[in-house]
């Protein structure tokens, strides 16, 4: 049986709902390759979301309960990544900035929905994480 901590004192990062010894950390935006679904998932805010499928390649993550300061879209999923990597001659597991991949998609398909929606998405310097399972696939 898992032991749970007592309710936290003020100013603590420990909650009563986490196992003893587990502490919350600050959220950082991330992107990772999901090998089983052949997609790249990008999450820019720690929020509950509703997925809205835009087309065969793009799904947006929309914030369920945004504050006045939150964007409505807090992430997205790009599908068919192996096909895109073949098309752009990119090695599986290669270190790649997400902005560079989006740039290639936008330049190769300037009229696509992906280009129209993601061309202005704030991606900073997110690098796609390749779990070991994905590299072996």
Tab-separated table of C-alpha atoms in Angstrom:
chain	number	residue	atom	x	y	z
A	1	UNK	CA	0.000	0.000	0.000
A	2	UNK	CA	1.312	3.455	-0.916
A	3	UNK	CA	1.796	5.913	1.947
A	4	UNK	CA	0.514	9.433	1.414
A	5	UNK	CA	1.729	12.553	3.142
A	6	UNK	CA	-0.296	14.618	5.569
A	7	UNK	CA	-1.752	17.860	4.194
A	8	UNK	CA	1.044	20.304	3.370
A	9	UNK	CA	2.035	23.286	5.446
A	10	UNK	CA	1.786	26.745	3.867
A	11	UNK	CA	4.501	27.393	1.303
A	12	UNK	CA	5.230	23.684	0.798
A	13	UNK	CA	5.376	22.071	-2.639
A	14	UNK	CA	4.232	18.758	-1.137
A	15	UNK	CA	0.544	17.868	-1.480
A	16	UNK	CA	-1.547	15.334	0.404
A	17	UNK	CA	-2.319	13.535	-2.856
A	18	UNK	CA	1.222	12.572	-3.834
A	19	UNK	CA	3.191	9.614	-2.471
A	20	UNK	CA	5.639	10.461	0.305
A	21	UNK	CA	8.880	11.859	-1.110
A	22	UNK	CA	7.331	13.072	-4.376
A	23	UNK	CA	7.320	16.833	-4.901
A	24	UNK	CA	5.794	18.935	-7.638
A	25	UNK	CA	8.129	20.748	-9.996
A	26	UNK	CA	7.624	23.768	-12.190
A	27	UNK	CA	5.988	22.917	-15.530
A	28	UNK	CA	8.122	23.336	-18.635
A	29	UNK	CA	6.753	23.121	-22.199
A	30	UNK	CA	7.754	19.927	-23.983
A	31	UNK	CA	7.536	18.029	-27.255
A	32	UNK	CA	7.952	14.280	-27.651
A	33	UNK	CA	7.574	11.592	-30.284
A	34	UNK	CA	4.850	9.025	-29.512
A	35	UNK	CA	6.086	5.965	-31.410
A	36	UNK	CA	2.877	3.974	-30.947
A	37	UNK	CA	0.720	6.695	-32.497
A	38	UNK	CA	3.412	7.966	-34.933
A	39	UNK	CA	2.924	11.534	-33.792
A	40	UNK	CA	4.687	14.394	-32.075
A	41	UNK	CA	2.833	15.766	-29.063
A	42	UNK	CA	3.518	19.342	-27.955
A	43	UNK	CA	2.252	20.764	-24.658
A	44	UNK	CA	2.948	24.411	-23.858
A	45	UNK	CA	0.799	24.867	-20.716
A	46	UNK	CA	-0.127	22.539	-17.859
A	47	UNK	CA	-3.893	22.586	-18.322
A	48	UNK	CA	-6.714	20.111	-18.840
A	49	UNK	CA	-7.547	20.061	-22.532
A	50	UNK	CA	-10.066	19.063	-25.151
A	51	UNK	CA	-8.575	17.707	-28.346
A	52	UNK	CA	-9.961	19.252	-31.534
A	53	UNK	CA	-9.070	17.379	-34.691
A	54	UNK	CA	-8.410	19.867	-37.479
A	55	UNK	CA	-7.468	17.458	-40.285
A	56	UNK	CA	-5.675	14.134	-40.855
A	57	UNK	CA	-2.348	15.573	-39.642
A	58	UNK	CA	-3.190	18.132	-36.943
A	59	UNK	CA	-5.032	18.043	-33.621
A	60	UNK	CA	-5.132	21.115	-31.360
A	61	UNK	CA	-5.193	20.935	-27.562
A	62	UNK	CA	-7.653	23.575	-26.377
A	63	UNK	CA	-7.646	24.757	-22.762
A	64	UNK	CA	-10.787	23.615	-20.938
A	65	UNK	CA	-10.884	26.377	-18.335
A	66	UNK	CA	-8.673	29.243	-19.531
A	67	UNK	CA	-8.042	32.258	-17.372
A	68	UNK	CA	-8.150	35.705	-18.948
A	69	UNK	CA	-4.398	35.407	-19.481
A	70	UNK	CA	-4.230	31.872	-20.922
A	71	UNK	CA	-4.207	31.198	-24.643
A	72	UNK	CA	-7.078	29.066	-25.938
A	73	UNK	CA	-4.648	26.599	-27.544
A	74	UNK	CA	-2.060	25.069	-25.234
A	75	UNK	CA	-0.587	22.407	-27.473
A	76	UNK	CA	-1.030	20.250	-30.533
A	77	UNK	CA	-0.355	16.860	-32.061
A	78	UNK	CA	1.215	16.299	-35.493
A	79	UNK	CA	0.423	12.895	-36.997
A	80	UNK	CA	2.183	10.893	-39.700
A	81	UNK	CA	5.680	11.795	-38.514
A	82	UNK	CA	7.496	8.858	-40.124
A	83	UNK	CA	6.002	9.879	-43.477
A	84	UNK	CA	7.140	13.484	-42.953
A	85	UNK	CA	10.637	12.352	-41.975
A	86	UNK	CA	10.849	10.230	-45.135
A	87	UNK	CA	9.592	13.153	-47.223
A	88	UNK	CA	12.123	15.580	-45.707
A	89	UNK	CA	14.950	12.964	-45.566
A	90	UNK	CA	15.351	13.264	-41.767
A	91	UNK	CA	16.838	10.375	-39.778
A	92	UNK	CA	14.610	8.870	-37.049
A	93	UNK	CA	15.772	10.042	-33.650
A	94	UNK	CA	17.790	12.940	-35.057
A	95	UNK	CA	18.018	15.946	-32.751
A	96	UNK	CA	15.630	18.394	-34.308
A	97	UNK	CA	14.117	21.625	-33.102
A	98	UNK	CA	10.362	21.583	-33.420
A	99	UNK	CA	10.448	25.024	-35.044
A	100	UNK	CA	12.701	23.608	-37.800
A	101	UNK	CA	10.248	20.781	-38.527
A	102	UNK	CA	7.292	23.199	-38.589
A	103	UNK	CA	9.305	25.490	-40.876
A	104	UNK	CA	9.858	22.614	-43.335
A	105	UNK	CA	6.153	21.733	-43.276
A	106	UNK	CA	5.103	25.355	-43.833
A	107	UNK	CA	7.559	25.822	-46.723
A	108	UNK	CA	6.566	22.568	-48.436
A	109	UNK	CA	2.820	23.082	-47.930
A	110	UNK	CA	2.236	26.852	-47.701
A	111	UNK	CA	-1.543	26.569	-48.205
A	112	UNK	CA	-2.060	23.722	-45.726
A	113	UNK	CA	-4.011	24.020	-42.500
A	114	UNK	CA	-0.824	23.188	-40.575
A	115	UNK	CA	0.950	26.144	-42.205
A	116	UNK	CA	-1.907	28.518	-41.429
A	117	UNK	CA	-2.289	27.492	-37.786
A	118	UNK	CA	1.227	26.561	-36.673
A	119	UNK	CA	3.201	29.102	-38.665
A	120	UNK	CA	2.749	31.601	-35.818
A	121	UNK	CA	2.724	29.153	-32.857
A	122	UNK	CA	5.288	30.132	-30.167
A	123	UNK	CA	7.694	27.189	-30.117
A	124	UNK	CA	10.857	28.875	-28.826
A	125	UNK	CA	13.630	26.302	-28.765
A	126	UNK	CA	11.649	23.132	-28.038
A	127	UNK	CA	13.613	20.062	-29.070
A	128	UNK	CA	11.673	16.882	-29.828
A	129	UNK	CA	12.336	14.189	-27.212
A	130	UNK	CA	12.819	10.683	-28.605
A	131	UNK	CA	12.039	8.010	-25.996
A	132	UNK	CA	14.239	4.897	-26.250
A	133	UNK	CA	11.196	2.892	-27.425
A	134	UNK	CA	10.828	5.222	-30.408
A	135	UNK	CA	14.489	4.889	-31.385
A	136	UNK	CA	14.229	1.104	-31.347
A	137	UNK	CA	11.046	1.044	-33.479
